[in-house]
Amino acid sequence: MLKYTLKRFIYMVFVFAIMSVILFGLYSMIPGDPARAEVEGLRNVLKPDEYQRAYELARERLGLNDPTHIRYIKWAKGFLRGDFGTSIIHKQPVDEVIKTPLRVTIFINIFSVIAGLLITIPLGIYCAVKKGTRFDRTVQVLTIVGYSIPSFIFALLFIYFFAVKLGWFPVSGMKTPNFTGTTWEMIKDYAKHLALPLMVMTIGSLGGMTRYVRAAMIDALSMDCIRTARAKGLKERVVVLSHAWRNALLPIVTLLINWFMSIFYGSLIIERMFNLNGLGKLLIDSLFNQDYNVVMAIQLFYIVIALSGNLLADLSYGIVDPRVRVNK
Amino acid sequence: MMKKSIIFLLVLAMVLSAFLAGCQPKEEPVDTPQDEVTETPTEGGGDEVAGPPSEPMGQIIIGNTTELSGDWVPYWTNIAADYDVYNFITGYGTVDMTFEGEYLINETVVKDYTVEEHEDGSKTYTFTINDGLVYSDGSPITAKDYVTSVLLWSSPQVQANGATATYGYDLLGYDAFNKGESKVFTGVRLLDEMTFSLTINPERLPYFYELPMVSVAPTKLSYWTDETVDILDDGEGCYFTDNFTTENYKDRWDVARYGTTEFPASGPYKIVSYDESAKTAVLEVNENYIGDYSGQKPKIKTIIYKKVTQETALDELATGGVDLLFGMASGDEINQGLDLVDQGGFSYTAYPRSGYGKIAFQCDHGPTQFVEVRQAIAHLLDRADFARAFTGGFGSVVNGPYGESMWFYQETKSELNNKVNHYPYSLEKAIELLEKGGWIYDANGNPYQEGIRYKKLDDGTLMPLIIEWASSEQNAVSDLLVVKLQENPDLAAAGIQINQTVMTFGDLINYLYRDDTQDPKYGVPTYGMFNLATNFSPIYDLRNTYTTDPEKIKAGYNTNFLIDEKLEQLAIDMVLTDPEDREGFKQKFVDFIVRWNELLPDLPLYSNIYHDFYNDKLQNYNMNSLIRISQALLYAYVTE
């Protein structure tokens, strides 16, 4: 197990390094000049020679005069020291720029993922057990509809009904500006602001997982061991939750782990519609602004999360199903 | 088991909180000031109901689609929202600007001033400031705070930290000081505790906008450094003590620029808090502020600057999430806002943009180098229709490089309208111009019958009337231009073909500037027209925009590549006018616009009518595109 983990870790480092080279190379090829973008406002203020000097200083400071491979080596050295560079838009170290959006994203996603799992797993199991009933068919239709409708449609609908028409929740934001009150009042204020985005995120994620769980459970319930368990006279509850669920877990464990890892991923649509300062929005804004130090840091962070998720999923197979060995 | 319990409790808490919040729709946060919404529908600036209050009161939440970064001072960043906040917390400049964009000495700050002209052509302004000016933290403002601004924000030390150090650019001795060749800034003198002088570099004079060159606001030196740094003057000019280095204060600047409660405000408001996660800044009245040039003090107690999403901005206004949305330009948004106004409880102010969307021609290659071609295109685009379609009816067409709120345009409007060509839609006129310009051949050099026109050049070769157009991706103006111009049957009937190339904005800019340092292909003149937009500042100086100096053109000025000495001279004449000679400036402005309108380096497409929508509680709100939101709200108040 340890040997396997070590091998996978070395593989992850290799993939990470390759990806960093590819991403850095790609972003270097995109047309655009961050130094000029920085000093453009001075063009009509300064004399041409002064403007040129300001431009050259900016290029020097941003390290744009070096060839791409030298810039990559400099960037990689900094990265290994924990220095992800400076954001050309925010004029701050990248880790400072990312800190708050990452916190916001994790904070929102934790609730959304937990709520999603609490709904989808019991619902999927119940639909599998009650396969073919009116309830099952209704859930199948609703999950297909939910799965097919983009989350921004849900967001707009929810904002219209719950915020504009009913006035139950604010349209956007994380808390009331300039709010003062007791801790309990602040928690209520947070809850009031986050209720709509959480509802949209949760509903948007129900369809897929519910159907996966249902399908896995239907397969598991048709296994011989389940028939044996029933023949032994075990209670149906024990058959479903203990025997069938254990067998159904293997195909959906990857999904479950990826779902948990998605806590770190930003959601562009939700963050934009509800005006939440999260990682997804920061990534898109940085891409538009050609702020590639920020983009690189976020994307490499996502790569680490994805690689770690895969490793965790592989390791978890062995835990969920002892027949699977992961020490080779 | 324990994990299950924790997860269960977390979810339960979330669901219960959401339920509690959702079931109490009318509950408002306990200590958040809430303003009553008046029921009387008003339009166009809000009716004055009860007059301004004697003391600041109430709260206004400003919604802006541009988000704050918390980096308030403009020297490290260009984000407009941060600059708005900066303008709320910065004031007491020696020079102020009226709502019409005219500059004047701020007599609230300046007790006395003298102007001395020197033999070398330089000019010294000596200011004595009033006693009793203080920052929001109570510390006194003296002459040293004014010279601090010039020295600090011109210094090579802050420049080495990535700041733009051009504050004293127009003053004598800037070059040597900024480049680190001299530690003394010779054009800045600290004469006594309340008196300082600024000497304008003779190379910058005469200049119509002379006053902004000596516009200086105070900066508290100890906030940006510490108590050990000082500014001295031994009779030759001001300089920092030797311990002022980038290494010593770099970390300090990186903190100070994000300052909130500790930021020493000299403007009408001070920062109370900034929430990075919500991108929201809360400002409160600076009680130590004694007013702008007219003595106007703020009447609104709290101003909150909040990020909103474009798609739901008007929903925010309707539900009380914000009280004011400014600078709305899209027709859909404006119509939605006007619906809100019709329903009651909201008002709006409309004002023309100081700028326009345009087709920019490059006038040194291809068919667009010929003025008749540019004029013919102008006749083949129904600009009124284009502006109507693009702005949803909330836009106008201008015929020159000006904003409709500029004072010199306002005062010469009728004369200009008589003198300029409005380029009405006319296929016949377009054909007449092209024939006059020599576009009378077909591809074989025979007299033109149909298809694409050709012109015989001096070397005998034939040039086809095919215009290469560079347009940026995902651009609504480009999409509309395709329909209204490129695919207009009359364009083909006139014998013109326009080829569109869609590219990234970065690519487009490289082609526009012909920046071959990025790639040799950009250095080759390729595209004859670009669709862009331009905005004008209150300092109307277009000398560099239409320069004929080859060095300047190479450096990226005059992206029209229009070499017309008369136009350049008219642009120079305007800004060389004596600052007192308003009539002379206006006449030169008219001459410049007439010449420009004839040469047509750009074809203005639309100039938006901006709309600001706000809650009826906001009164006396008068906005235009020359001033900033801080100035408009300084004169406004709220009714409770």
mmCIF file with all atom_site columns, C-alpha atoms in Angstrom, chain A residues 96-263:
data_model
loop_
_atom_site.group_PDB
_atom_site.id
_atom_site.type_symbol
_atom_site.label_atom_id
_atom_site.label_alt_id
_atom_site.label_comp_id
_atom_site.label_asym_id
_atom_site.label_entity_id
_atom_site.label_seq_id
_atom_site.pdbx_PDB_ins_code
_atom_site.Cartn_x
_atom_site.Cartn_y
_atom_site.Cartn_z
_atom_site.occupancy
_atom_site.B_iso_or_equiv
_atom_site.pdbx_formal_charge
_atom_site.auth_seq_id
_atom_site.auth_comp_id
_atom_site.auth_asym_id
_atom_site.auth_atom_id
_atom_site.pdbx_PDB_model_num
ATOM 1   C CA . GLU A 1 96  ? -2.841  36.782  -1.281  1.00 0.00 ? 96  GLU A CA 1
ATOM 2   C CA . VAL A 1 97  ? -5.180  37.207  -4.261  1.00 0.00 ? 97  VAL A CA 1
ATOM 3   C CA . ILE A 1 98  ? -6.380  33.612  -4.119  1.00 0.00 ? 98  ILE A CA 1
ATOM 4   C CA . LYS A 1 99  ? -6.785  33.323  -0.358  1.00 0.00 ? 99  LYS A CA 1
ATOM 5   C CA . THR A 1 100 ? -10.202 34.923  0.064   1.00 0.00 ? 100 THR A CA 1
ATOM 6   C CA . PRO A 1 101 ? -11.887 33.435  -3.050  1.00 0.00 ? 101 PRO A CA 1
ATOM 7   C CA . LEU A 1 102 ? -10.668 29.960  -2.060  1.00 0.00 ? 102 LEU A CA 1
ATOM 8   C CA . ARG A 1 103 ? -12.097 30.387  1.423   1.00 0.00 ? 103 ARG A CA 1
ATOM 9   C CA . VAL A 1 104 ? -15.429 31.568  0.001   1.00 0.00 ? 104 VAL A CA 1
ATOM 10  C CA . THR A 1 105 ? -15.582 28.679  -2.465  1.00 0.00 ? 105 THR A CA 1
ATOM 11  C CA . ILE A 1 106 ? -14.842 26.043  0.180   1.00 0.00 ? 106 ILE A CA 1
ATOM 12  C CA . PHE A 1 107 ? -17.326 27.598  2.582   1.00 0.00 ? 107 PHE A CA 1
ATOM 13  C CA . ILE A 1 108 ? -20.156 27.491  0.058   1.00 0.00 ? 108 ILE A CA 1
ATOM 14  C CA . ASN A 1 109 ? -19.316 24.127  -1.446  1.00 0.00 ? 109 ASN A CA 1
ATOM 15  C CA . ILE A 1 110 ? -19.099 22.269  1.861   1.00 0.00 ? 110 ILE A CA 1
ATOM 16  C CA . PHE A 1 111 ? -22.771 22.946  2.525   1.00 0.00 ? 111 PHE A CA 1
ATOM 17  C CA . SER A 1 112 ? -23.787 22.240  -1.034  1.00 0.00 ? 112 SER A CA 1
ATOM 18  C CA . VAL A 1 113 ? -21.941 18.906  -1.228  1.00 0.00 ? 113 VAL A CA 1
ATOM 19  C CA . ILE A 1 114 ? -23.209 17.694  2.120   1.00 0.00 ? 114 ILE A CA 1
ATOM 20  C CA . ALA A 1 115 ? -26.784 18.690  1.305   1.00 0.00 ? 115 ALA A CA 1
ATOM 21  C CA . GLY A 1 116 ? -26.486 17.028  -2.099  1.00 0.00 ? 116 GLY A CA 1
ATOM 22  C CA . LEU A 1 117 ? -25.187 13.757  -0.677  1.00 0.00 ? 117 LEU A CA 1
ATOM 23  C CA . LEU A 1 118 ? -27.820 13.682  2.048   1.00 0.00 ? 118 LEU A CA 1
ATOM 24  C CA . ILE A 1 119 ? -30.544 13.952  -0.568  1.00 0.00 ? 119 ILE A CA 1
ATOM 25  C CA . THR A 1 120 ? -29.176 11.953  -3.486  1.00 0.00 ? 120 THR A CA 1
ATOM 26  C CA . ILE A 1 121 ? -27.994 8.792   -1.706  1.00 0.00 ? 121 ILE A CA 1
ATOM 27  C CA . PRO A 1 122 ? -31.240 8.026   0.160   1.00 0.00 ? 122 PRO A CA 1
ATOM 28  C CA . LEU A 1 123 ? -33.268 9.091   -2.886  1.00 0.00 ? 123 LEU A CA 1
ATOM 29  C CA . GLY A 1 124 ? -31.237 6.899   -5.257  1.00 0.00 ? 124 GLY A CA 1
ATOM 30  C CA . ILE A 1 125 ? -31.483 3.909   -2.945  1.00 0.00 ? 125 ILE A CA 1
ATOM 31  C CA . TYR A 1 126 ? -35.191 4.402   -2.440  1.00 0.00 ? 126 TYR A CA 1
ATOM 32  C CA . CYS A 1 127 ? -35.811 4.698   -6.195  1.00 0.00 ? 127 CYS A CA 1
ATOM 33  C CA . ALA A 1 128 ? -33.826 1.496   -6.816  1.00 0.00 ? 128 ALA A CA 1
ATOM 34  C CA . VAL A 1 129 ? -35.779 -0.401  -4.194  1.00 0.00 ? 129 VAL A CA 1
ATOM 35  C CA . LYS A 1 130 ? -39.065 1.007   -5.530  1.00 0.00 ? 130 LYS A CA 1
ATOM 36  C CA . LYS A 1 131 ? -38.001 0.623   -9.148  1.00 0.00 ? 131 LYS A CA 1
ATOM 37  C CA . GLY A 1 132 ? -40.817 1.081   -11.650 1.00 0.00 ? 132 GLY A CA 1
ATOM 38  C CA . THR A 1 133 ? -43.247 2.651   -9.178  1.00 0.00 ? 133 THR A CA 1
ATOM 39  C CA . ARG A 1 134 ? -44.929 5.979   -9.854  1.00 0.00 ? 134 ARG A CA 1
ATOM 40  C CA . PHE A 1 135 ? -42.588 7.632   -7.363  1.00 0.00 ? 135 PHE A CA 1
ATOM 41  C CA . ASP A 1 136 ? -39.521 6.224   -9.145  1.00 0.00 ? 136 ASP A CA 1
ATOM 42  C CA . ARG A 1 137 ? -40.800 7.318   -12.541 1.00 0.00 ? 137 ARG A CA 1
ATOM 43  C CA . THR A 1 138 ? -41.530 10.804  -11.239 1.00 0.00 ? 138 THR A CA 1
ATOM 44  C CA . VAL A 1 139 ? -38.026 11.107  -9.771  1.00 0.00 ? 139 VAL A CA 1
ATOM 45  C CA . GLN A 1 140 ? -36.537 9.844   -13.039 1.00 0.00 ? 140 GLN A CA 1
ATOM 46  C CA . VAL A 1 141 ? -38.335 12.556  -14.991 1.00 0.00 ? 141 VAL A CA 1
ATOM 47  C CA . LEU A 1 142 ? -37.439 15.277  -12.506 1.00 0.00 ? 142 LEU A CA 1
ATOM 48  C CA . THR A 1 143 ? -33.792 14.265  -12.345 1.00 0.00 ? 143 THR A CA 1
ATOM 49  C CA . ILE A 1 144 ? -33.558 14.273  -16.141 1.00 0.00 ? 144 ILE A CA 1
ATOM 50  C CA . VAL A 1 145 ? -35.143 17.723  -16.219 1.00 0.00 ? 145 VAL A CA 1
ATOM 51  C CA . GLY A 1 146 ? -32.873 18.940  -13.422 1.00 0.00 ? 146 GLY A CA 1
ATOM 52  C CA . TYR A 1 147 ? -29.831 17.441  -15.111 1.00 0.00 ? 147 TYR A CA 1
ATOM 53  C CA . SER A 1 148 ? -30.688 19.078  -18.435 1.00 0.00 ? 148 SER A CA 1
ATOM 54  C CA . ILE A 1 149 ? -31.444 22.605  -17.268 1.00 0.00 ? 149 ILE A CA 1
ATOM 55  C CA . PRO A 1 150 ? -28.316 24.782  -16.903 1.00 0.00 ? 150 PRO A CA 1
ATOM 56  C CA . SER A 1 151 ? -27.715 26.147  -13.434 1.00 0.00 ? 151 SER A CA 1
ATOM 57  C CA . PHE A 1 152 ? -27.947 29.770  -14.569 1.00 0.00 ? 152 PHE A CA 1
ATOM 58  C CA . ILE A 1 153 ? -31.587 29.172  -15.544 1.00 0.00 ? 153 ILE A CA 1
ATOM 59  C CA . PHE A 1 154 ? -32.266 27.879  -12.048 1.00 0.00 ? 154 PHE A CA 1
ATOM 60  C CA . ALA A 1 155 ? -30.372 30.849  -10.651 1.00 0.00 ? 155 ALA A CA 1
ATOM 61  C CA . LEU A 1 156 ? -32.415 33.392  -12.607 1.00 0.00 ? 156 LEU A CA 1
ATOM 62  C CA . LEU A 1 157 ? -35.703 31.646  -11.780 1.00 0.00 ? 157 LEU A CA 1
ATOM 63  C CA . PHE A 1 158 ? -34.906 31.420  -8.096  1.00 0.00 ? 158 PHE A CA 1
ATOM 64  C CA . ILE A 1 159 ? -33.791 35.030  -7.967  1.00 0.00 ? 159 ILE A CA 1
ATOM 65  C CA . TYR A 1 160 ? -36.991 36.124  -9.686  1.00 0.00 ? 160 TYR A CA 1
ATOM 66  C CA . PHE A 1 161 ? -39.352 34.141  -7.466  1.00 0.00 ? 161 PHE A CA 1
ATOM 67  C CA . PHE A 1 162 ? -37.647 34.052  -4.095  1.00 0.00 ? 162 PHE A CA 1
ATOM 68  C CA . ALA A 1 163 ? -35.840 37.391  -4.148  1.00 0.00 ? 163 ALA A CA 1
ATOM 69  C CA . VAL A 1 164 ? -37.754 39.753  -6.423  1.00 0.00 ? 164 VAL A CA 1
ATOM 70  C CA . LYS A 1 165 ? -41.337 38.473  -6.139  1.00 0.00 ? 165 LYS A CA 1
ATOM 71  C CA . LEU A 1 166 ? -41.461 36.974  -2.648  1.00 0.00 ? 166 LEU A CA 1
ATOM 72  C CA . GLY A 1 167 ? -38.641 39.000  -1.132  1.00 0.00 ? 167 GLY A CA 1
ATOM 73  C CA . TRP A 1 168 ? -37.555 36.091  1.053   1.00 0.00 ? 168 TRP A CA 1
ATOM 74  C CA . PHE A 1 169 ? -33.882 36.299  0.215   1.00 0.00 ? 169 PHE A CA 1
ATOM 75  C CA . PRO A 1 170 ? -31.469 38.973  -1.063  1.00 0.00 ? 170 PRO A CA 1
ATOM 76  C CA . VAL A 1 171 ? -30.637 38.959  -4.766  1.00 0.00 ? 171 VAL A CA 1
ATOM 77  C CA . SER A 1 172 ? -26.905 38.513  -4.257  1.00 0.00 ? 172 SER A CA 1
ATOM 78  C CA . GLY A 1 173 ? -23.966 38.850  -1.921  1.00 0.00 ? 173 GLY A CA 1
ATOM 79  C CA . MET A 1 174 ? -22.773 37.016  1.163   1.00 0.00 ? 174 MET A CA 1
ATOM 80  C CA . LYS A 1 175 ? -23.981 39.353  3.861   1.00 0.00 ? 175 LYS A CA 1
ATOM 81  C CA . THR A 1 176 ? -25.745 42.656  4.417   1.00 0.00 ? 176 THR A CA 1
ATOM 82  C CA . PRO A 1 177 ? -23.280 45.520  3.932   1.00 0.00 ? 177 PRO A CA 1
ATOM 83  C CA . ASN A 1 178 ? -22.454 47.365  7.133   1.00 0.00 ? 178 ASN A CA 1
ATOM 84  C CA . PHE A 1 179 ? -24.347 44.784  9.155   1.00 0.00 ? 179 PHE A CA 1
ATOM 85  C CA . THR A 1 180 ? -24.006 44.857  12.911  1.00 0.00 ? 180 THR A CA 1
ATOM 86  C CA . GLY A 1 181 ? -25.717 42.544  15.338  1.00 0.00 ? 181 GLY A CA 1
ATOM 87  C CA . THR A 1 182 ? -25.277 39.566  17.598  1.00 0.00 ? 182 THR A CA 1
ATOM 88  C CA . THR A 1 183 ? -23.543 36.402  16.448  1.00 0.00 ? 183 THR A CA 1
ATOM 89  C CA . TRP A 1 184 ? -26.869 34.669  15.995  1.00 0.00 ? 184 TRP A CA 1
ATOM 90  C CA . GLU A 1 185 ? -28.154 37.547  13.882  1.00 0.00 ? 185 GLU A CA 1
ATOM 91  C CA . MET A 1 186 ? -25.018 37.399  11.792  1.00 0.00 ? 186 MET A CA 1
ATOM 92  C CA . ILE A 1 187 ? -25.469 33.650  11.241  1.00 0.00 ? 187 ILE A CA 1
ATOM 93  C CA . LYS A 1 188 ? -29.045 34.293  10.162  1.00 0.00 ? 188 LYS A CA 1
ATOM 94  C CA . ASP A 1 189 ? -27.834 37.036  7.840   1.00 0.00 ? 189 ASP A CA 1
ATOM 95  C CA . TYR A 1 190 ? -25.297 34.680  6.261   1.00 0.00 ? 190 TYR A CA 1
ATOM 96  C CA . ALA A 1 191 ? -27.931 31.956  5.955   1.00 0.00 ? 191 ALA A CA 1
ATOM 97  C CA . LYS A 1 192 ? -30.355 34.366  4.328   1.00 0.00 ? 192 LYS A CA 1
ATOM 98  C CA . HIS A 1 193 ? -27.768 35.405  1.742   1.00 0.00 ? 193 HIS A CA 1
ATOM 99  C CA . LEU A 1 194 ? -26.448 31.923  1.029   1.00 0.00 ? 194 LEU A CA 1
ATOM 100 C CA . ALA A 1 195 ? -29.781 30.124  0.937   1.00 0.00 ? 195 ALA A CA 1
ATOM 101 C CA . LEU A 1 196 ? -30.453 30.860  -2.755  1.00 0.00 ? 196 LEU A CA 1
ATOM 102 C CA . PRO A 1 197 ? -27.019 29.930  -4.137  1.00 0.00 ? 197 PRO A CA 1
ATOM 103 C CA . LEU A 1 198 ? -26.982 26.784  -2.007  1.00 0.00 ? 198 LEU A CA 1
ATOM 104 C CA . MET A 1 199 ? -30.423 25.794  -3.224  1.00 0.00 ? 199 MET A CA 1
ATOM 105 C CA . VAL A 1 200 ? -29.387 26.298  -6.856  1.00 0.00 ? 200 VAL A CA 1
ATOM 106 C CA . MET A 1 201 ? -26.112 24.425  -6.410  1.00 0.00 ? 201 MET A CA 1
ATOM 107 C CA . THR A 1 202 ? -27.774 21.543  -4.610  1.00 0.00 ? 202 THR A CA 1
ATOM 108 C CA . ILE A 1 203 ? -30.635 21.201  -7.073  1.00 0.00 ? 203 ILE A CA 1
ATOM 109 C CA . GLY A 1 204 ? -28.222 21.422  -9.978  1.00 0.00 ? 204 GLY A CA 1
ATOM 110 C CA . SER A 1 205 ? -26.230 18.498  -8.625  1.00 0.00 ? 205 SER A CA 1
ATOM 111 C CA . LEU A 1 206 ? -29.127 16.197  -7.647  1.00 0.00 ? 206 LEU A CA 1
ATOM 112 C CA . GLY A 1 207 ? -29.956 14.744  -11.039 1.00 0.00 ? 207 GLY A CA 1
ATOM 113 C CA . GLY A 1 208 ? -26.691 13.053  -11.929 1.00 0.00 ? 208 GLY A CA 1
ATOM 114 C CA . MET A 1 209 ? -25.830 11.551  -8.557  1.00 0.00 ? 209 MET A CA 1
ATOM 115 C CA . THR A 1 210 ? -29.350 10.312  -7.870  1.00 0.00 ? 210 THR A CA 1
ATOM 116 C CA . ARG A 1 211 ? -29.343 8.416   -11.135 1.00 0.00 ? 211 ARG A CA 1
ATOM 117 C CA . TYR A 1 212 ? -25.874 6.972   -10.546 1.00 0.00 ? 212 TYR A CA 1
ATOM 118 C CA . VAL A 1 213 ? -26.833 5.728   -7.086  1.00 0.00 ? 213 VAL A CA 1
ATOM 119 C CA . ARG A 1 214 ? -30.093 4.290   -8.385  1.00 0.00 ? 214 ARG A CA 1
ATOM 120 C CA . ALA A 1 215 ? -28.359 2.438   -11.235 1.00 0.00 ? 215 ALA A CA 1
ATOM 121 C CA . ALA A 1 216 ? -25.642 1.054   -8.951  1.00 0.00 ? 216 ALA A CA 1
ATOM 122 C CA . MET A 1 217 ? -28.213 -0.079  -6.412  1.00 0.00 ? 217 MET A CA 1
ATOM 123 C CA . ILE A 1 218 ? -30.363 -1.789  -9.073  1.00 0.00 ? 218 ILE A CA 1
ATOM 124 C CA . ASP A 1 219 ? -27.291 -3.742  -10.188 1.00 0.00 ? 219 ASP A CA 1
ATOM 125 C CA . ALA A 1 220 ? -26.432 -4.627  -6.614  1.00 0.00 ? 220 ALA A CA 1
ATOM 126 C CA . LEU A 1 221 ? -29.984 -5.692  -5.760  1.00 0.00 ? 221 LEU A CA 1
ATOM 127 C CA . SER A 1 222 ? -29.950 -8.163  -8.637  1.00 0.00 ? 222 SER A CA 1
ATOM 128 C CA . MET A 1 223 ? -26.825 -9.935  -7.371  1.00 0.00 ? 223 MET A CA 1
ATOM 129 C CA . ASP A 1 224 ? -26.937 -13.512 -6.130  1.00 0.00 ? 224 ASP A CA 1
ATOM 130 C CA . CYS A 1 225 ? -25.723 -12.574 -2.694  1.00 0.00 ? 225 CYS A CA 1
ATOM 131 C CA . ILE A 1 226 ? -28.760 -10.345 -2.214  1.00 0.00 ? 226 ILE A CA 1
ATOM 132 C CA . ARG A 1 227 ? -31.040 -13.176 -3.164  1.00 0.00 ? 227 ARG A CA 1
ATOM 133 C CA . THR A 1 228 ? -29.179 -15.344 -0.654  1.00 0.00 ? 228 THR A CA 1
ATOM 134 C CA . ALA A 1 229 ? -29.504 -12.701 2.024   1.00 0.00 ? 229 ALA A CA 1
ATOM 135 C CA . ARG A 1 230 ? -33.238 -12.473 1.450   1.00 0.00 ? 230 ARG A CA 1
ATOM 136 C CA . ALA A 1 231 ? -33.480 -16.287 1.450   1.00 0.00 ? 231 ALA A CA 1
ATOM 137 C CA . LYS A 1 232 ? -31.774 -16.290 4.814   1.00 0.00 ? 232 LYS A CA 1
ATOM 138 C CA . GLY A 1 233 ? -34.705 -14.267 6.064   1.00 0.00 ? 233 GLY A CA 1
ATOM 139 C CA . LEU A 1 234 ? -32.801 -11.043 6.752   1.00 0.00 ? 234 LEU A CA 1
ATOM 140 C CA . LYS A 1 235 ? -34.874 -7.947  7.133   1.00 0.00 ? 235 LYS A CA 1
ATOM 141 C CA . GLU A 1 236 ? -35.283 -5.970  3.895   1.00 0.00 ? 236 GLU A CA 1
ATOM 142 C CA . ARG A 1 237 ? -33.734 -2.905  5.565   1.00 0.00 ? 237 ARG A CA 1
ATOM 143 C CA . VAL A 1 238 ? -30.591 -4.893  6.402   1.00 0.00 ? 238 VAL A CA 1
ATOM 144 C CA . VAL A 1 239 ? -30.486 -6.391  2.913   1.00 0.00 ? 239 VAL A CA 1
ATOM 145 C CA . VAL A 1 240 ? -30.696 -2.995  1.247   1.00 0.00 ? 240 VAL A CA 1
ATOM 146 C CA . LEU A 1 241 ? -28.568 -0.831  3.524   1.00 0.00 ? 241 LEU A CA 1
ATOM 147 C CA . SER A 1 242 ? -25.948 -3.328  4.556   1.00 0.00 ? 242 SER A CA 1
ATOM 148 C CA . HIS A 1 243 ? -25.569 -5.876  1.769   1.00 0.00 ? 243 HIS A CA 1
ATOM 149 C CA . ALA A 1 244 ? -26.731 -4.123  -1.382  1.00 0.00 ? 244 ALA A CA 1
ATOM 150 C CA . TRP A 1 245 ? -25.386 -0.672  -0.528  1.00 0.00 ? 245 TRP A CA 1
ATOM 151 C CA . ARG A 1 246 ? -21.926 -2.077  0.217   1.00 0.00 ? 246 ARG A CA 1
ATOM 152 C CA . ASN A 1 247 ? -21.860 -3.667  -3.240  1.00 0.00 ? 247 ASN A CA 1
ATOM 153 C CA . ALA A 1 248 ? -23.257 -0.575  -4.916  1.00 0.00 ? 248 ALA A CA 1
ATOM 154 C CA . LEU A 1 249 ? -20.626 1.638   -3.352  1.00 0.00 ? 249 LEU A CA 1
ATOM 155 C CA . LEU A 1 250 ? -17.731 0.502   -5.551  1.00 0.00 ? 250 LEU A CA 1
ATOM 156 C CA . PRO A 1 251 ? -18.951 2.016   -8.852  1.00 0.00 ? 251 PRO A CA 1
ATOM 157 C CA . ILE A 1 252 ? -19.976 5.278   -7.235  1.00 0.00 ? 252 ILE A CA 1
ATOM 158 C CA . VAL A 1 253 ? -17.042 5.736   -4.891  1.00 0.00 ? 253 VAL A CA 1
ATOM 159 C CA . THR A 1 254 ? -15.066 7.594   -7.565  1.00 0.00 ? 254 THR A CA 1
ATOM 160 C CA . LEU A 1 255 ? -17.960 9.956   -8.061  1.00 0.00 ? 255 LEU A CA 1
ATOM 161 C CA . LEU A 1 256 ? -18.369 10.471  -4.363  1.00 0.00 ? 256 LEU A CA 1
ATOM 162 C CA . ILE A 1 257 ? -14.709 11.305  -3.878  1.00 0.00 ? 257 ILE A CA 1
ATOM 163 C CA . ASN A 1 258 ? -14.714 13.653  -6.851  1.00 0.00 ? 258 ASN A CA 1
ATOM 164 C CA . TRP A 1 259 ? -17.780 15.275  -5.413  1.00 0.00 ? 259 TRP A CA 1
ATOM 165 C CA . PHE A 1 260 ? -15.973 15.861  -2.149  1.00 0.00 ? 260 PHE A CA 1
ATOM 166 C CA . MET A 1 261 ? -12.932 17.158  -4.001  1.00 0.00 ? 261 MET A CA 1
ATOM 167 C CA . SER A 1 262 ? -15.207 19.582  -5.852  1.00 0.00 ? 262 SER A CA 1
ATOM 168 C CA . ILE A 1 263 ? -15.442 21.489  -2.594  1.00 0.00 ? 263 ILE A CA 1
#
